[in-house]
Short mmCIF file of C-alpha atoms in Angstrom, two decimals:
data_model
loop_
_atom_site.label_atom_id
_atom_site.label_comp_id
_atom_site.label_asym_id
_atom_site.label_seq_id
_atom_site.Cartn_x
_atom_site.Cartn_y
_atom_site.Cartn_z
CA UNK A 70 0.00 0.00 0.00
CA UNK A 71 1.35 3.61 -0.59
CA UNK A 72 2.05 6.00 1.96
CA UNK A 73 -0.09 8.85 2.31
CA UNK A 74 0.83 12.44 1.21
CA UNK A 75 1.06 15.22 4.05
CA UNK A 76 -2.84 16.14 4.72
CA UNK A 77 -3.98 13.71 1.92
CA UNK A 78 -4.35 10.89 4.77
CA UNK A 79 -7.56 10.11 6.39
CA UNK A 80 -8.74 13.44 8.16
CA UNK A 81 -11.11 13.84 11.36
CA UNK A 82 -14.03 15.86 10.64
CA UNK A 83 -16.11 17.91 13.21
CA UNK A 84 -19.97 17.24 14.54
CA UNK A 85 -22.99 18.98 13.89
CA UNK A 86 -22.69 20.74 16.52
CA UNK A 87 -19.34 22.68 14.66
CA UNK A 88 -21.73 23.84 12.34
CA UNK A 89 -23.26 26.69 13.98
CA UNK A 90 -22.45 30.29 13.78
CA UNK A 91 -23.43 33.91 14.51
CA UNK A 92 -23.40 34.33 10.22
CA UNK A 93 -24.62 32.10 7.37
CA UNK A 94 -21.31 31.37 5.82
CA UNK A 95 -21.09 31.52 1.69
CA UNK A 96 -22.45 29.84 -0.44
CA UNK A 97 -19.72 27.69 -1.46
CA UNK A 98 -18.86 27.01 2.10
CA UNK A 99 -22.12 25.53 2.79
CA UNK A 100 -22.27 22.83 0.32
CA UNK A 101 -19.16 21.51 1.99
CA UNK A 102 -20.83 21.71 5.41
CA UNK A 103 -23.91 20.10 4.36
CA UNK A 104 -21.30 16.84 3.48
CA UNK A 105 -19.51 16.55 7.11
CA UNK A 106 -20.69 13.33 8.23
CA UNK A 107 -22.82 13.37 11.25
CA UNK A 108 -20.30 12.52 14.03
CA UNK A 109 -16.42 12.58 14.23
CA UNK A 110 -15.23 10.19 12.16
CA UNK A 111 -12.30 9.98 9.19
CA UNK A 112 -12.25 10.72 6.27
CA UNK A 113 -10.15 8.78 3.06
CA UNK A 114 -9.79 11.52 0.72
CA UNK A 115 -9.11 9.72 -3.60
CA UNK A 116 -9.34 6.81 -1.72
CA UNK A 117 -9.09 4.09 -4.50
CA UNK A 118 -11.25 0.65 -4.50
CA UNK A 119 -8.18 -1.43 -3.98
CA UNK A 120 -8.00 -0.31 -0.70
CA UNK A 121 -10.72 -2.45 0.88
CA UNK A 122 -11.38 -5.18 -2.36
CA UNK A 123 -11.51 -8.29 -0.39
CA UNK A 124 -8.42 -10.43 -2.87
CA UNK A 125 -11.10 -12.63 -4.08
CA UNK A 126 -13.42 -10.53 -5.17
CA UNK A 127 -10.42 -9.16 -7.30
CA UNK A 128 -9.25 -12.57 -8.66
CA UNK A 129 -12.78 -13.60 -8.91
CA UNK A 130 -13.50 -10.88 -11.32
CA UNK A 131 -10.55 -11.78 -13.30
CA UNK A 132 -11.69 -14.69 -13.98
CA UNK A 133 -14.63 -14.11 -15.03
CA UNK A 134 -13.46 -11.99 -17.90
CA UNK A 135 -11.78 -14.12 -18.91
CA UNK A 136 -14.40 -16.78 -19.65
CA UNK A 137 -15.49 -18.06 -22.94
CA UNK A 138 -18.26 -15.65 -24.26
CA UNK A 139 -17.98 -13.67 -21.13
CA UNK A 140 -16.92 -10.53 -23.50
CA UNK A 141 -19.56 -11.14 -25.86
CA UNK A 142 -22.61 -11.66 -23.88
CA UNK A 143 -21.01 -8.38 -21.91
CA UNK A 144 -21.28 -6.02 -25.21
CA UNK A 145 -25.04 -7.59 -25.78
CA UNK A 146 -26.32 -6.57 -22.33
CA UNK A 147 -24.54 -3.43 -22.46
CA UNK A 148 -27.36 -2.09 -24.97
CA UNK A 149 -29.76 -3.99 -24.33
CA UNK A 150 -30.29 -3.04 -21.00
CA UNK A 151 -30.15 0.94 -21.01
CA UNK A 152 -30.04 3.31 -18.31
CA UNK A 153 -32.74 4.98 -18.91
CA UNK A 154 -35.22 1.68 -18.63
CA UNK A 155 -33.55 0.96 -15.21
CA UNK A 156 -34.58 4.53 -13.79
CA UNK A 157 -37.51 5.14 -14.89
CA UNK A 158 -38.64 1.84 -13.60
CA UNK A 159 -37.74 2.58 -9.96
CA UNK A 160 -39.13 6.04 -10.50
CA UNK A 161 -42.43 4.89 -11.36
CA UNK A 162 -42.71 2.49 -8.13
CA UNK A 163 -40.34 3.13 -5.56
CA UNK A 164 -39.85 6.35 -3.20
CA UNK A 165 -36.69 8.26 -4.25
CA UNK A 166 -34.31 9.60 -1.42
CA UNK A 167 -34.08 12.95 -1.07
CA UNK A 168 -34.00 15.95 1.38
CA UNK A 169 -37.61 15.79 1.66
CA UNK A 170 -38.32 12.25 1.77
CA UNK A 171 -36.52 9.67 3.90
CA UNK A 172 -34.22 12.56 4.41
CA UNK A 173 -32.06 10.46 7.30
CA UNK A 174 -31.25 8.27 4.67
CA UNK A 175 -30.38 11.31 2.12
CA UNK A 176 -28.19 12.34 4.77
CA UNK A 177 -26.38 8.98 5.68
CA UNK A 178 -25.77 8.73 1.72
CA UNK A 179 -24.26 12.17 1.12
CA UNK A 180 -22.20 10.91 4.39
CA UNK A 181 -20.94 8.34 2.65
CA UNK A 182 -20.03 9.58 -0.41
CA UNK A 183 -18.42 12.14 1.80
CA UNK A 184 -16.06 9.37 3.67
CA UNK A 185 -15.29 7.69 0.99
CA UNK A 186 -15.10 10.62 -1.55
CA UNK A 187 -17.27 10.53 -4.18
CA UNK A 188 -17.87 13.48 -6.07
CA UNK A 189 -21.35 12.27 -6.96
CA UNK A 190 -23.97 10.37 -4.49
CA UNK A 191 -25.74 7.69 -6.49
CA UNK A 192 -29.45 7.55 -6.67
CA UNK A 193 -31.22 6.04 -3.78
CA UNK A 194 -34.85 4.55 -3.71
CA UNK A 195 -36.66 3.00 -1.02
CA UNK A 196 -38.64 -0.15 -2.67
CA UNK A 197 -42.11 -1.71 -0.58
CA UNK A 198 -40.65 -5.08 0.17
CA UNK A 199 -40.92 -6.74 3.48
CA UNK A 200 -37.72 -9.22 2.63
CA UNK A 201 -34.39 -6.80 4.12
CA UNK A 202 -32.35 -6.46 1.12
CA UNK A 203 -30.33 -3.93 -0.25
CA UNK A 204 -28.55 -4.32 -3.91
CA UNK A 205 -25.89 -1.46 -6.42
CA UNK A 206 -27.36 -1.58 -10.41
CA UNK A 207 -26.74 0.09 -13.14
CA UNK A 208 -24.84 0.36 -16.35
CA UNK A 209 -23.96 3.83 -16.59
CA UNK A 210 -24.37 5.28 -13.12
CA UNK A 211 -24.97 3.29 -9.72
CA UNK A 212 -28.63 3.20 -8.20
CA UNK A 213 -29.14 2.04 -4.60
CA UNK A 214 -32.16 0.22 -3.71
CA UNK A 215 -33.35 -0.01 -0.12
CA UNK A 216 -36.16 -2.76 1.06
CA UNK A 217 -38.75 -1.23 3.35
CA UNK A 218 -38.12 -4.57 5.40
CA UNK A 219 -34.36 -3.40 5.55
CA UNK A 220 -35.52 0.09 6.59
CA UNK A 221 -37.74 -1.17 9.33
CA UNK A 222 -34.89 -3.55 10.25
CA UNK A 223 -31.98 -1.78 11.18
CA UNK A 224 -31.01 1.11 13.46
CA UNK A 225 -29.03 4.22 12.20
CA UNK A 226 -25.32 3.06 13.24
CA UNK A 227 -26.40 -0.21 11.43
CA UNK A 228 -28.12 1.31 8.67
CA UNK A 229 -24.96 3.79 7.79
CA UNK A 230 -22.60 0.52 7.31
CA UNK A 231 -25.46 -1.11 4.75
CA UNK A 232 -25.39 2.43 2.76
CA UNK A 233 -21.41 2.53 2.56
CA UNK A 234 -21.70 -1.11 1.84
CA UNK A 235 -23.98 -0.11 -1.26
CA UNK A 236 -21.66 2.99 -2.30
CA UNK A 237 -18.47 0.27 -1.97
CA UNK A 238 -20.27 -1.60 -4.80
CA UNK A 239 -20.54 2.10 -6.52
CA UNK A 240 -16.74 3.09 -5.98
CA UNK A 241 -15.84 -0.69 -7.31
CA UNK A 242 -18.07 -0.53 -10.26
CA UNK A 243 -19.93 -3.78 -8.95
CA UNK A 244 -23.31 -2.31 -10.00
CA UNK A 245 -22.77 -3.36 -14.17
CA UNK A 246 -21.88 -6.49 -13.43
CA UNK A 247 -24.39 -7.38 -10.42
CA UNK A 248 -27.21 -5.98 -13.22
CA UNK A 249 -25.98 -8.11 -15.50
CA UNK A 250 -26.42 -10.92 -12.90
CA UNK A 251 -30.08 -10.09 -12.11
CA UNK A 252 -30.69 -10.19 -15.71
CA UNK A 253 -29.38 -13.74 -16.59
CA UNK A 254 -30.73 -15.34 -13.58
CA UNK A 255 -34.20 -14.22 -15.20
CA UNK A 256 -33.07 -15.31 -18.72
CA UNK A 257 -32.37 -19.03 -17.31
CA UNK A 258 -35.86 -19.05 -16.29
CA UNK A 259 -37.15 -18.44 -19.51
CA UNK A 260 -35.16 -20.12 -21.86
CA UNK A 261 -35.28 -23.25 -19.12
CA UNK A 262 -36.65 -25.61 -21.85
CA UNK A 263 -33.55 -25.01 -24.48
CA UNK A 264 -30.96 -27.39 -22.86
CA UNK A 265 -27.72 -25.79 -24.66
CA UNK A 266 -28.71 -22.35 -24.82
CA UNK A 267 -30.02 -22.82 -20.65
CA UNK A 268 -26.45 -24.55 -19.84
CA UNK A 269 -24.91 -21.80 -21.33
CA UNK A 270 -26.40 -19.30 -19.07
CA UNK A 271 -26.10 -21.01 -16.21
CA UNK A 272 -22.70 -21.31 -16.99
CA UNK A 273 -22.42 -17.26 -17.15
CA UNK A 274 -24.84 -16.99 -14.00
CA UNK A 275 -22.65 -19.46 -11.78
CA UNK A 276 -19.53 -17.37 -12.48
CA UNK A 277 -21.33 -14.01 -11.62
CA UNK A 278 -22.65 -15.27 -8.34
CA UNK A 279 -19.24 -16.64 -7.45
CA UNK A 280 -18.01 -13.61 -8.04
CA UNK A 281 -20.68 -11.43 -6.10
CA UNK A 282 -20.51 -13.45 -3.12
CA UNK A 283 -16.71 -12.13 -2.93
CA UNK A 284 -17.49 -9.03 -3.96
CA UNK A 285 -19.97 -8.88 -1.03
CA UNK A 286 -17.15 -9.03 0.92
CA UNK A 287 -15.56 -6.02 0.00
CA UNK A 288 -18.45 -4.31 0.24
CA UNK A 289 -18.82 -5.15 3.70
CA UNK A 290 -15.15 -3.41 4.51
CA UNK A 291 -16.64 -0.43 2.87
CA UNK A 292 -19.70 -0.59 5.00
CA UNK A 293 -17.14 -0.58 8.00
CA UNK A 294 -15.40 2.50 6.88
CA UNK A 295 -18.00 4.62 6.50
CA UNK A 296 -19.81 3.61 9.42
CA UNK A 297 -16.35 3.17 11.50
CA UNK A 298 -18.10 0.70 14.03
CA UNK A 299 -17.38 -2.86 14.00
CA UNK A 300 -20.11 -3.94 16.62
CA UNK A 301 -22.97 -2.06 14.23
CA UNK A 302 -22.04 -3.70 11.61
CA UNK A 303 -21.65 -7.11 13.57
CA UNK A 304 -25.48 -6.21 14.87
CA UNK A 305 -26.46 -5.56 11.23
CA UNK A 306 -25.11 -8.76 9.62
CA UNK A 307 -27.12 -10.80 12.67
CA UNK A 308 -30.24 -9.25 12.43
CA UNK A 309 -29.88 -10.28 8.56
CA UNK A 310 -29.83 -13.79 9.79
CA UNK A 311 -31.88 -13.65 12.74
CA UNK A 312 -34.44 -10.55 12.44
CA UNK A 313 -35.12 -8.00 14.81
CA UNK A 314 -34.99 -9.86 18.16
CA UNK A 315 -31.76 -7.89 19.30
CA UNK A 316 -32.47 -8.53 22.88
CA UNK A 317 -32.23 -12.32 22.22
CA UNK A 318 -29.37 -12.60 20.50
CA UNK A 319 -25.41 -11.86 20.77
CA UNK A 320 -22.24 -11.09 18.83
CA UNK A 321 -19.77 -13.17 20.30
CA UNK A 322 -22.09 -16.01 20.17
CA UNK A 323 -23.13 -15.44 16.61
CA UNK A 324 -19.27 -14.92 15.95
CA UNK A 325 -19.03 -18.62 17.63
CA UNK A 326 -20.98 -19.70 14.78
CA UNK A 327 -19.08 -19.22 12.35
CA UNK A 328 -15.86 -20.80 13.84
CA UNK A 329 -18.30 -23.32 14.10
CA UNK A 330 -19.16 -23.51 10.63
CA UNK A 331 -16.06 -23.50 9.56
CA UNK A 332 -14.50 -26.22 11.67
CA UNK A 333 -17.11 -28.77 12.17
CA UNK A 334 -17.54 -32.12 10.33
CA UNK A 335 -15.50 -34.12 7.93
CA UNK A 336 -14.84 -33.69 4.01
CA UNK A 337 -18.44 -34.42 3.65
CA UNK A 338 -19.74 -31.62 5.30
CA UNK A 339 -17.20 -29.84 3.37
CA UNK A 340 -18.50 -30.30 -0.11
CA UNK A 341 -22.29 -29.66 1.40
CA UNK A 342 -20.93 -26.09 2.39
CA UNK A 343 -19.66 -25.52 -1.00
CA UNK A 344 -23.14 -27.00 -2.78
CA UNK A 345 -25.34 -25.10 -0.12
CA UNK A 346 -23.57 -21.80 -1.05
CA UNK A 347 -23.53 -22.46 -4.85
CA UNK A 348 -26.91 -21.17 -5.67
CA UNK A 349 -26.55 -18.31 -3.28
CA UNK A 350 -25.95 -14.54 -4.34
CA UNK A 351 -24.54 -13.75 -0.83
CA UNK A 352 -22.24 -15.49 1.06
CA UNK A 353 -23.60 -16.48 4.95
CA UNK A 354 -24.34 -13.98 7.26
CA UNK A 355 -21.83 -15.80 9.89
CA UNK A 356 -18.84 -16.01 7.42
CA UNK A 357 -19.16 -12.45 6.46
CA UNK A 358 -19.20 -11.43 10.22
CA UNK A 359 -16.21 -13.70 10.36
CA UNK A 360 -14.47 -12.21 7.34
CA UNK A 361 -15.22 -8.49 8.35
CA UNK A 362 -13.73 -9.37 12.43
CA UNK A 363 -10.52 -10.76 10.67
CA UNK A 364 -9.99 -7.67 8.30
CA UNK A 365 -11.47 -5.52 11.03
CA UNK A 366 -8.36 -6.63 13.52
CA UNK A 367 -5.99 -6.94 10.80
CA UNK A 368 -2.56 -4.48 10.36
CA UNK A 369 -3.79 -3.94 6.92
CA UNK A 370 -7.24 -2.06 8.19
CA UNK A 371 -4.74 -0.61 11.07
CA UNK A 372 -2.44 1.36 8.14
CA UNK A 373 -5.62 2.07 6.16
CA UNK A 374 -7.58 3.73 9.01
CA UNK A 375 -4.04 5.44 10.02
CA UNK A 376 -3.85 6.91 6.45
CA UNK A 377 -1.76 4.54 3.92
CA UNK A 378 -3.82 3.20 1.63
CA UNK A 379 -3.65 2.85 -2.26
CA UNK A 380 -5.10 6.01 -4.18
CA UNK A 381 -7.32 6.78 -7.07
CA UNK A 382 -4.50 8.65 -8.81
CA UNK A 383 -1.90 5.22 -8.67
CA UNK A 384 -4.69 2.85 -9.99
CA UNK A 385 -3.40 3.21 -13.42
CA UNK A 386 0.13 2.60 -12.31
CA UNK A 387 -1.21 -1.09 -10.85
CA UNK A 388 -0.94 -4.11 -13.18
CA UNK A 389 -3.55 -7.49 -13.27
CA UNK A 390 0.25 -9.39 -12.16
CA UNK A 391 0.29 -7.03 -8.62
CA UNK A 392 -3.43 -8.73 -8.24
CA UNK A 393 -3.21 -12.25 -9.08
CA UNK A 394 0.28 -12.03 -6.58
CA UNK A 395 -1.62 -10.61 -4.00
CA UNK A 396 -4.53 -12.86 -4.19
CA UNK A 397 -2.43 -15.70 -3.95
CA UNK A 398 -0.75 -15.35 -1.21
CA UNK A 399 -4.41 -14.62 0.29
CA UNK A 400 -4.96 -17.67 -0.52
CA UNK A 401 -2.13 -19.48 0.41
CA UNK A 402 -2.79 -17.79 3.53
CA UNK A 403 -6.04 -18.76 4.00
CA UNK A 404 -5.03 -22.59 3.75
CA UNK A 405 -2.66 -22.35 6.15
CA UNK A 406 -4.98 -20.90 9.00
CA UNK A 407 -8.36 -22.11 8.25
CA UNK A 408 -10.04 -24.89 10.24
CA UNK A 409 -11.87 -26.44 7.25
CA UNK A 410 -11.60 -30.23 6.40
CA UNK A 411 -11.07 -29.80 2.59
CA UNK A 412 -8.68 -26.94 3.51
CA UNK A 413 -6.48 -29.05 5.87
CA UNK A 414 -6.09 -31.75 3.68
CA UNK A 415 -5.14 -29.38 0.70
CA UNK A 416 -2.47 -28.36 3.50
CA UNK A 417 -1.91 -32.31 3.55
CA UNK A 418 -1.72 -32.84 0.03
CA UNK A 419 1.00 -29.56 -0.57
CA UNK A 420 3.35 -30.71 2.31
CA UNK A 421 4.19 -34.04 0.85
CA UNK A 422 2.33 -35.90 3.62
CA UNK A 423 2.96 -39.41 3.46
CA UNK A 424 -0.10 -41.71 3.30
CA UNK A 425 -2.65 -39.63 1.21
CA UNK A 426 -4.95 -42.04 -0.05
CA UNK A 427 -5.20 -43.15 3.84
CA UNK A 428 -5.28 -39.42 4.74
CA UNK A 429 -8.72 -38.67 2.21
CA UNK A 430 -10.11 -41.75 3.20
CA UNK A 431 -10.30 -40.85 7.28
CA UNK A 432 -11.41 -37.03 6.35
CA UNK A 433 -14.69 -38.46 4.32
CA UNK A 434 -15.02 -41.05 6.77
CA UNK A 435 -14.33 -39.34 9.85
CA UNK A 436 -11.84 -41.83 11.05
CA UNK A 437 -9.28 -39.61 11.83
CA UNK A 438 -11.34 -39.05 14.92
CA UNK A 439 -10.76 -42.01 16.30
CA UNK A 440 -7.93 -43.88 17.82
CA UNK A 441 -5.11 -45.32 16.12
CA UNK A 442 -5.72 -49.04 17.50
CA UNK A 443 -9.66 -48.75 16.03
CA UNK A 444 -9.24 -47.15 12.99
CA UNK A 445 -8.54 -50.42 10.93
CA UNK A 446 -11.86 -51.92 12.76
CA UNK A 447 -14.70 -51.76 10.36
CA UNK A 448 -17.09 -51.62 12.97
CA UNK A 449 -15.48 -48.29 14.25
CA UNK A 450 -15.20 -46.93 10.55
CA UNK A 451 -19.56 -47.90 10.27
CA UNK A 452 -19.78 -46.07 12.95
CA UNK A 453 -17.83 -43.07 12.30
CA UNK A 454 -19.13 -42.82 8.82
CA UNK A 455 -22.49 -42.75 10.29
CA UNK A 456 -21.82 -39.76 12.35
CA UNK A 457 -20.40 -37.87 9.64
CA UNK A 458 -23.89 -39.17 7.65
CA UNK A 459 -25.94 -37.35 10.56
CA UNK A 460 -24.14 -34.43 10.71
CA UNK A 461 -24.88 -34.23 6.64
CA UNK A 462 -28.29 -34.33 7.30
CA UNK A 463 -28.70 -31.63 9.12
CA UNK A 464 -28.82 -30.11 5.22
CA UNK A 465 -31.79 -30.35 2.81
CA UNK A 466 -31.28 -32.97 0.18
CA UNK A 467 -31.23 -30.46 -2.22
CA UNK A 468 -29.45 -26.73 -2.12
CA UNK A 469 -31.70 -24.31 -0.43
CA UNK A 470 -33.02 -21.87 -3.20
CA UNK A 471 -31.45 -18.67 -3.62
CA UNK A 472 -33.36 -15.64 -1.69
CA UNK A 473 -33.40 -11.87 -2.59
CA UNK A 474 -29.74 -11.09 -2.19
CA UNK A 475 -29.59 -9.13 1.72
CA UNK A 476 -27.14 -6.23 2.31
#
């Protein structure tokens, strides 16, 4: 990351309550007043996306360029889906965001764009919809859309991190890619009964969620620098999961979850996660708490929050090589420490580790649970595989179908 340059680093702003004065200050003046955010926070001025792209969502993206007819179907969509339909439709029958209506929200919005610098705020409409969700469109310019349920949902603290999480999906230039996304998934509905022309579409529209449930990820460091509170946006992701029973429910316990979720069962369960999560726009509420705690604690959010952090201005200097490095050694990282079955015996398999047709057979089985003088017994390996069978069945049979994609 690049160091910052004298006062180009992250800046503390003042309250409202700075604001006042005997005079009405100019004109020019007050527009910049009217963007402080609403309580001392800082401020990343040509702050560039790289700075809080999760590495997957990066590499993820990568690869789906560069799939076969990616680049093609791209160009198609690009005109056939024009701005102009997309805003007139939410115009027509949703409630746009302005000073006079939902003018907390207006206000939370220009705050973000303030944090995070944006020039321009994107459009923001509040849709009726009791299902929380929140979702970034648009080909030529971002449009936020907030549920009603979402609305109703969330308090403000909470509410400001799901806003910067939308205008992270702005500053990335998520929004062409996640419209694109809506549109296929409706396509493969309709052309369902033409088996090579559906394959092919589900082919596009299982890269493109792959790649938005990383991207969600980013999104959600976004959310946490605008709203600069960690246990907000903690409360925010539960009551996604969990609804609006705050008194019943905790953060360190949801938080428990997720290690949970990540370390439990054998190789089974691990390729039940990956098929569960497959038709899925979003990744799981508990492993994006997860993710967000780890970034949230990490040096790299330390230096970005203390002012070095990759700019606007360098983004052009930064090659698709400086990427794919850094996203591997994400990765490389990520096998190392994580608790997952599949991912310790990738850790197996890249060590050299002796016996690894003994070692794959004890992860699906389970065996490597038990001791070394019953492993051989078949009884003990009936039994063992019949734990790991339980534990399976805690799933549906089939992958739970995909819901409105949440904040």
């Amino acid at each position: 990351m690049s160091e910052p340059n004298g006062s180009n680093g992250p800046q503390d702003e003042p309250n409202d309550g700075s604001k006042g004065g005997p005079q009405d200050p100019p004109a020019t003046e007050q527009v910049n007043i009217e963007k402080l955010p609403a309580r001392n926070r800082r401020r990343f001025p040509d702050i560039s996306s790289r700075a809080y792209e999760h590495p997957a969502d990066r590499s993820a993206l990568v690869a789906l360029r560069k799939l076969s007819g990616f680049d093609t179907v791209f160009k198609a969509l690009s005109g056939l889906l024009p701005e102009r339909s997309l805003r007139l439709l939410f115009l027509s029958d949703s409630v746009r965001v302005s000073d006079e209506q939902f003018a907390h929200l207006n206000a939370m919005l220009r705050d973000a764009c303030y944090i995070l610098d944006l020039e321009k705020s994107p459009l923001l409409y509040v849709s009726q919809n009791p299902v929380p969700n929140a979702m970034c469109i648009g080909m030529d310019e971002p449009i936020i859309v907030l549920t009603t349920g979402l609305v109703e949902l969330l308090d403000e603290e909470e509410m400001r991190a799901v806003i910067g999480h939308e205008v992270g999906h702005a500053l990335s230039g998520h929004s062409v890619y996640r419209t694109i996304l809506l549109f296929l998934t409706t396509l493969a509905l309709r052309v369902a009964w033409i088996p090579l022309g559906n394959l092919a579409v589900l082919a596009l529209v299982t890269a493109l969620r792959e790649w938005f449930r990383k991207s969600e990820l980013s999104a959600d460091r976004a959310g946490l620098l605008v709203g600069q509170d960690v246990q907000a946006s903690m409360r925010g992701l539960m009551k996604l999961a969990g609804g609006n029973h705050l008194h019943e429910m905790n953060v360190a316990a949801f938080l428990k979850q997720a290690d949970e979720y990540e370390a439990s069962g054998d190789l089974r369960d691990s390729v039940l996660k990956i098929l569960n999560v497959l038709p899925r726009s979003h990744p799981f509420t508990t492993v994006r708490a997860a993710e967000l705690r780890k970034w949230s604690g990490s040096r790299d959010f330390q230096r970005l929050m203390d002012g070095h952090y990759p700019r606007r201005t360098e983004d052009k200097d930064t090659s698709v090589s400086d990427s794919f490095k850094e996203s591997a050694q994400h990765y490389a990282d990520t096998v190392k420490q994580s608790k997952d079955p599949l991912m310790g015996l990738i850790r197996d398999l890249s060590s050299g580790a002796g016996d690894l047709g003994g070692k794959l057979r004890d992860r699906f089985t389970g065996a490597g649970a038990q001791t070394p003088g019953s492993s051989g017994s078949s009884g003990s390996s009936g039994s063992s595989g019949s734990s790991g069978s339980s534990n399976g069945s805690d799933s549906p049979d089939a992958p739970p179908a995909d819901r409105p994609p949440e904040s």
